[in-house]
mmCIF file of C-alpha atoms in Angstrom:
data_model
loop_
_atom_site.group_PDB
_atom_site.id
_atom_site.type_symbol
_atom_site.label_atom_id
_atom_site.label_comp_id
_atom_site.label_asym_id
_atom_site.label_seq_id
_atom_site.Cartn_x
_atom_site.Cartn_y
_atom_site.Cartn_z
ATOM 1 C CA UNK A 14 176.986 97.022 83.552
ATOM 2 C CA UNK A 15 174.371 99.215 81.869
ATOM 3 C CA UNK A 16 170.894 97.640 81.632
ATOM 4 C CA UNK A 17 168.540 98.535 78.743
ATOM 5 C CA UNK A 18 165.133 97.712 78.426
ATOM 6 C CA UNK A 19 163.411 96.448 75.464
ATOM 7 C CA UNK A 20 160.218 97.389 74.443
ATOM 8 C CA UNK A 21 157.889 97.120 70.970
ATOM 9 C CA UNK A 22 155.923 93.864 69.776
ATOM 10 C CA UNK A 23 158.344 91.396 71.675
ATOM 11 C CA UNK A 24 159.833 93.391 74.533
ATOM 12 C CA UNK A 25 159.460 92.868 77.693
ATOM 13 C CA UNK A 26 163.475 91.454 78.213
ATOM 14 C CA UNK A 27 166.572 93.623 78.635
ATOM 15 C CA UNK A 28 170.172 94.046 76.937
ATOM 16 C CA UNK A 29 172.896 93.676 79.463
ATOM 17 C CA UNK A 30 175.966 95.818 78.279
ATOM 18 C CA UNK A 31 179.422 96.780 79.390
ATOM 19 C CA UNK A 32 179.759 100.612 78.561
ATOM 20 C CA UNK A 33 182.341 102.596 78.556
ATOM 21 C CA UNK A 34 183.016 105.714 80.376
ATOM 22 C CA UNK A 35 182.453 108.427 78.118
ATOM 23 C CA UNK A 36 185.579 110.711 77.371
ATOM 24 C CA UNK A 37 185.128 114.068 75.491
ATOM 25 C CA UNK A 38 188.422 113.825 73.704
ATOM 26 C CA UNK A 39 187.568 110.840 72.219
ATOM 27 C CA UNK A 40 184.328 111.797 70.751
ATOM 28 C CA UNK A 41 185.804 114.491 69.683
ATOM 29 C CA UNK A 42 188.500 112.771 67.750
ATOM 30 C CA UNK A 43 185.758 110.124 66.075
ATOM 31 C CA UNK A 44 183.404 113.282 65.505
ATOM 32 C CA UNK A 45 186.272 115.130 63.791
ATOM 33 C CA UNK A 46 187.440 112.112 61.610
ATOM 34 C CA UNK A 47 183.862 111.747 60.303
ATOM 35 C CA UNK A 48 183.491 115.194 59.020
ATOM 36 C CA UNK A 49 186.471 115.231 57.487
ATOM 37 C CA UNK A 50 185.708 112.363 55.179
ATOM 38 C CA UNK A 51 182.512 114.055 54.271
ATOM 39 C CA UNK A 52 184.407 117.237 52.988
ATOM 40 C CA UNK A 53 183.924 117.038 49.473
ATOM 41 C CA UNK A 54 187.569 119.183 48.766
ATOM 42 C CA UNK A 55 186.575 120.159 45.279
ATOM 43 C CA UNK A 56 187.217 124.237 46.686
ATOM 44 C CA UNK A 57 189.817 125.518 43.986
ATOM 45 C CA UNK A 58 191.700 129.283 42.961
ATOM 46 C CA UNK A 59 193.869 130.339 40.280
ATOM 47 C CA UNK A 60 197.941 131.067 40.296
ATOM 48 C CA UNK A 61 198.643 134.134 38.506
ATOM 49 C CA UNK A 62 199.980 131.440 35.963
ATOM 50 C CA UNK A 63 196.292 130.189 35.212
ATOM 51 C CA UNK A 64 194.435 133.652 35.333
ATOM 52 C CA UNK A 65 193.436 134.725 31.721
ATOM 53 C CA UNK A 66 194.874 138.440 31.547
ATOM 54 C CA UNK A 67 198.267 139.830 29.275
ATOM 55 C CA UNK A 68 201.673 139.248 30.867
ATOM 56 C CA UNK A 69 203.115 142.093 29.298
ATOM 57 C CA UNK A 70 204.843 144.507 31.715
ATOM 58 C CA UNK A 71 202.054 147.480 32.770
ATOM 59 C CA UNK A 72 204.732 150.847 31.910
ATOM 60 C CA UNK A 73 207.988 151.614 32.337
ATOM 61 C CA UNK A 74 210.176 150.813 34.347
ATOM 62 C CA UNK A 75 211.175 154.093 35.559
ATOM 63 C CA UNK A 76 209.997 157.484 34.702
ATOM 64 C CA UNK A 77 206.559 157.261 35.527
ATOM 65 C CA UNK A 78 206.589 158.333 38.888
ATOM 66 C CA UNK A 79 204.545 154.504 39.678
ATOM 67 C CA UNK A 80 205.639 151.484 41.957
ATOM 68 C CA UNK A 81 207.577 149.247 39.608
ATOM 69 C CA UNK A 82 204.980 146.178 38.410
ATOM 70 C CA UNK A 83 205.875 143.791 36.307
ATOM 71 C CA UNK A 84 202.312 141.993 34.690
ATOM 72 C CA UNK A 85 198.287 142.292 35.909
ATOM 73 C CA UNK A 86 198.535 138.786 37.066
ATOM 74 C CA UNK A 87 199.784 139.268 40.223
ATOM 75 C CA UNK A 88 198.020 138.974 43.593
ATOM 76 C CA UNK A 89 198.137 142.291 44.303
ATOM 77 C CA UNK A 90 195.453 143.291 41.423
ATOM 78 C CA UNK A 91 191.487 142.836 41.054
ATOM 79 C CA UNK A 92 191.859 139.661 38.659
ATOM 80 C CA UNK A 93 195.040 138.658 39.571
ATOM 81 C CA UNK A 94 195.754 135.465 40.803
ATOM 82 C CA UNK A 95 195.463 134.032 43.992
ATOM 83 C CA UNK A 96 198.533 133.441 46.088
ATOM 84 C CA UNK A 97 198.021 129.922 47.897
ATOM 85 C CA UNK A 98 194.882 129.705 47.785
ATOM 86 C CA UNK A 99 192.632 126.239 47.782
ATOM 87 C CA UNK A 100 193.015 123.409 45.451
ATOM 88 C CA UNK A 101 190.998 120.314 45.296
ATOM 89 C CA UNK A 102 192.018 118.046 48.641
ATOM 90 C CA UNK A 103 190.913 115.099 50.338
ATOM 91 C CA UNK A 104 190.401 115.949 53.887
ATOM 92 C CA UNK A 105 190.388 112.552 54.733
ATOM 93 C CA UNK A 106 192.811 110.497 57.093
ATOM 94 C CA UNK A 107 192.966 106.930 58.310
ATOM 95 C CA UNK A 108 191.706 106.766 62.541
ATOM 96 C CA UNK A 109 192.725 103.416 64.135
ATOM 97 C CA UNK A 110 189.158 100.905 63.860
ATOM 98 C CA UNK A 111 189.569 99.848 67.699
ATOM 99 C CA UNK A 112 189.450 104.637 68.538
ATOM 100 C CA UNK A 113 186.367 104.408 65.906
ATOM 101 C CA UNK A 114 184.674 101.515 67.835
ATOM 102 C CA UNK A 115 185.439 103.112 71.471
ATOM 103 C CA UNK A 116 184.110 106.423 70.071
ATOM 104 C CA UNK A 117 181.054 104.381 68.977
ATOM 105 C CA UNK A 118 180.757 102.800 72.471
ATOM 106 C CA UNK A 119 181.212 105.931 73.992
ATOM 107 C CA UNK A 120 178.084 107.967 72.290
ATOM 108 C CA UNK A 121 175.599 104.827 73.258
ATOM 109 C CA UNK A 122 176.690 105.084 77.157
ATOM 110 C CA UNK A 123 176.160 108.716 77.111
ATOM 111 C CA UNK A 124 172.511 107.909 75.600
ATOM 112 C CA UNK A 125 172.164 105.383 78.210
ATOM 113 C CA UNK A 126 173.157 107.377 80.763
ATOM 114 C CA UNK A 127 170.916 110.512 80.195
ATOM 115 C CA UNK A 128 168.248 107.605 79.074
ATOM 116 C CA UNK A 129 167.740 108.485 75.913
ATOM 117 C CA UNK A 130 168.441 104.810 74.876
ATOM 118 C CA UNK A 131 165.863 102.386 73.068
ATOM 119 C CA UNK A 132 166.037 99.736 72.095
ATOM 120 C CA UNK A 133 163.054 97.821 69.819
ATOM 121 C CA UNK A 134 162.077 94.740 69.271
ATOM 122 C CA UNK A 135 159.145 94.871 67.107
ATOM 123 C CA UNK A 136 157.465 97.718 66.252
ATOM 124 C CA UNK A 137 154.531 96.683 64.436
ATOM 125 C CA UNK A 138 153.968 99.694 62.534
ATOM 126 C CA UNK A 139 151.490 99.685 58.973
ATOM 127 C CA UNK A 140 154.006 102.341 56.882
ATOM 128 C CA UNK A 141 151.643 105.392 57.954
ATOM 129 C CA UNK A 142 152.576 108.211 59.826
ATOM 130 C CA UNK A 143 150.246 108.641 61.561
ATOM 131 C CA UNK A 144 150.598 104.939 63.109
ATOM 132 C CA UNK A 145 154.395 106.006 63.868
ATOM 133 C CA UNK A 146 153.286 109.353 65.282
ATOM 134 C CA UNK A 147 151.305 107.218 67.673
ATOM 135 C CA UNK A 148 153.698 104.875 68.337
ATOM 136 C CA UNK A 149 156.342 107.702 69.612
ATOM 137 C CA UNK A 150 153.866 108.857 71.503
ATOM 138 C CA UNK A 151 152.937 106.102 73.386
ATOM 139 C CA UNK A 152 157.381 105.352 73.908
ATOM 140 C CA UNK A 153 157.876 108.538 75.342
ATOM 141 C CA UNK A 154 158.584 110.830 72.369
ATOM 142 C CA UNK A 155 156.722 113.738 71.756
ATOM 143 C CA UNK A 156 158.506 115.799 69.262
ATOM 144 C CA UNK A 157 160.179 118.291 71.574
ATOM 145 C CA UNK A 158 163.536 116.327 70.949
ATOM 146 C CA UNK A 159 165.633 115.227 67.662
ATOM 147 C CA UNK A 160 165.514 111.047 67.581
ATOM 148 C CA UNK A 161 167.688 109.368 65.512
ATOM 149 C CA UNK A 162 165.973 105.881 65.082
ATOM 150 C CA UNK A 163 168.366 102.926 63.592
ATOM 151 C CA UNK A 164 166.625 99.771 61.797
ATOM 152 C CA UNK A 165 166.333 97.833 58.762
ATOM 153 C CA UNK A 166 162.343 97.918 59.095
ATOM 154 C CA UNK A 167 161.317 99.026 55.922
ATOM 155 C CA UNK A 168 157.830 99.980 57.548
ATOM 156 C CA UNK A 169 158.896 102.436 59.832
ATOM 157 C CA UNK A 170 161.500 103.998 57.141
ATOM 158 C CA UNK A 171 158.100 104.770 55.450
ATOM 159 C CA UNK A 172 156.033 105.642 58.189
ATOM 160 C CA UNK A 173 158.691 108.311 60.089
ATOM 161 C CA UNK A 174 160.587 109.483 56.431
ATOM 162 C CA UNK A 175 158.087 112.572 56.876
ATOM 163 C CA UNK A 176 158.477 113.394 60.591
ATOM 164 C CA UNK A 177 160.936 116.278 60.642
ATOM 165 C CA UNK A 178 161.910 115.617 64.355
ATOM 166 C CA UNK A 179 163.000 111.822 62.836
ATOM 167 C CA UNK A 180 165.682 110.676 61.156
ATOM 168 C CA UNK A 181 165.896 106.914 59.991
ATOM 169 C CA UNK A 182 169.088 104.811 59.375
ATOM 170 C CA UNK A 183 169.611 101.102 58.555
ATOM 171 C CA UNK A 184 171.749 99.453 61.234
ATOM 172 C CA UNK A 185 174.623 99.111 58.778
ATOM 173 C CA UNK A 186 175.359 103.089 59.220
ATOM 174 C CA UNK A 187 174.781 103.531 62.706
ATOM 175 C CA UNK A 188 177.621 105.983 63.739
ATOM 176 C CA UNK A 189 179.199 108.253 66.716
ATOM 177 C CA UNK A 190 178.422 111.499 64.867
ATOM 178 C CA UNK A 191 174.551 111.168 63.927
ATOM 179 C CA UNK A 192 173.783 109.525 67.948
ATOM 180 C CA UNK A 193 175.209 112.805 69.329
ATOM 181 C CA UNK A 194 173.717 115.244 66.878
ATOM 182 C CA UNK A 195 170.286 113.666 68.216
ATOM 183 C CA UNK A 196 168.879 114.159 71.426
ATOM 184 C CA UNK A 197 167.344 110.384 71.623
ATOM 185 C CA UNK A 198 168.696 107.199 70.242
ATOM 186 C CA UNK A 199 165.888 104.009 69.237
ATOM 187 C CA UNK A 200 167.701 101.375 68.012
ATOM 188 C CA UNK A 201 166.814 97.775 66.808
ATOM 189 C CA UNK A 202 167.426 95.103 69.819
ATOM 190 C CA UNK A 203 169.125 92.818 67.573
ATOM 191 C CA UNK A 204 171.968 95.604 67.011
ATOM 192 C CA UNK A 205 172.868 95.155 70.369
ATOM 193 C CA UNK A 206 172.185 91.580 71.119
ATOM 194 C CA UNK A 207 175.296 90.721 69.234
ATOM 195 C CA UNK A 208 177.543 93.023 71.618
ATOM 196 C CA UNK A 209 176.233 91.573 74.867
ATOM 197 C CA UNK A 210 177.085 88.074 72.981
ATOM 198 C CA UNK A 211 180.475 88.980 72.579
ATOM 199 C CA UNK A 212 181.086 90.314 76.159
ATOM 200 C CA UNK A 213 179.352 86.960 77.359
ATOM 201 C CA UNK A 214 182.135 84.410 75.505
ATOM 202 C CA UNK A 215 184.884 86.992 76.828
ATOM 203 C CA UNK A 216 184.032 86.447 80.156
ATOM 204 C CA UNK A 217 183.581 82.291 80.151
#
């Protein structure tokens, strides 16, 4: 049972969560089904049927003492067409919700475990950056490391949006990917709260 401390304006408690152990393969699978459903696919060639050149045959057949071509379309030529090449695609696929949620599990235990886990309640910031600068500061954070910070607090959205070691997202898109691309996770209590809730009524 993992235990992580709260801190900010009405800290001072902690979040009692069942983690699971992290498995590579399984990040790797979540990681990989994200990024594919980011690939925009619009990549695209032309068949020698869509290049704009003359299909009529190049010389003779025979006689010429050249290799026998038909047309300038062909593959073979500067301005030819492309033989199966890329067309637009969608790169995404359908990953089963309870891998996605175990994947999502996964990347908050190894946070917790290295202790780069947060979690806020409160963080009483004015919108400046210079209060959020501060605030880091006094948590812990420096900016020698990448923190991802999750929250619907519209204040500290303002105040960090111009921190380049920060990056801000609303609770709603917390995901695997963007927790291990960052070297510390902050995240709103209340995102968690609801988890150790759950595990709670499953154990009465």
């Amino acid at each position: 049972m993992a235990q992580i401390q709260v801190v900010g304006k009405n800290g001072g408690r902690s979040i009692e969560l069942e983690l699971p152990e992290v498995n590579p393969h399984v990040l790797h699978e979540v990681v990989t089904w994200q990024l594919a459903g980011r690939r925009r696919g619009t990549a695209s060639t032309k068949t020698r049927a869509q290049v704009a050149r003359t299909g009529r045959k190049m010389f003779s057949q025979k006689g010429t003492g050249n290799a026998r071509h038909g047309d300038r379309t062909v593959p073979t030529f500067v301005g030819g067409g492309v033989a199966f090449g890329p067309k637009p695609r969608d790169y995404s696929y359908t990953l089963p919700r309870k891998v996605r949620q175990l994947g999502l599990a996964m990347a908050l235990a190894d946070r917790q475990a290295a202790g780069m886990l947060t979690a806020v309640d409160g963080y009483d910031l004015d919108g400046k950056t210079k209060s959020f600068v501060q605030w880091a500061k006094d948590n812990g954070m420096d900016g020698s490391e990448k923190v991802l910070i999750v929250t619907d607090d519209a204040n500290v959205l303002r105040s960090a949006r111009n921190v380049s070691w920060a990056t801000v997202l609303p609770v709603a898109g917390l995901n695997t990917y963007d927790i291990l691309r960052h070297d510390r996770l902050v995240i709103d209590a209340v995102a968690l709260e609801p988890a150790q809730e759950m595990q709670e009524e499953a154990q009465q």
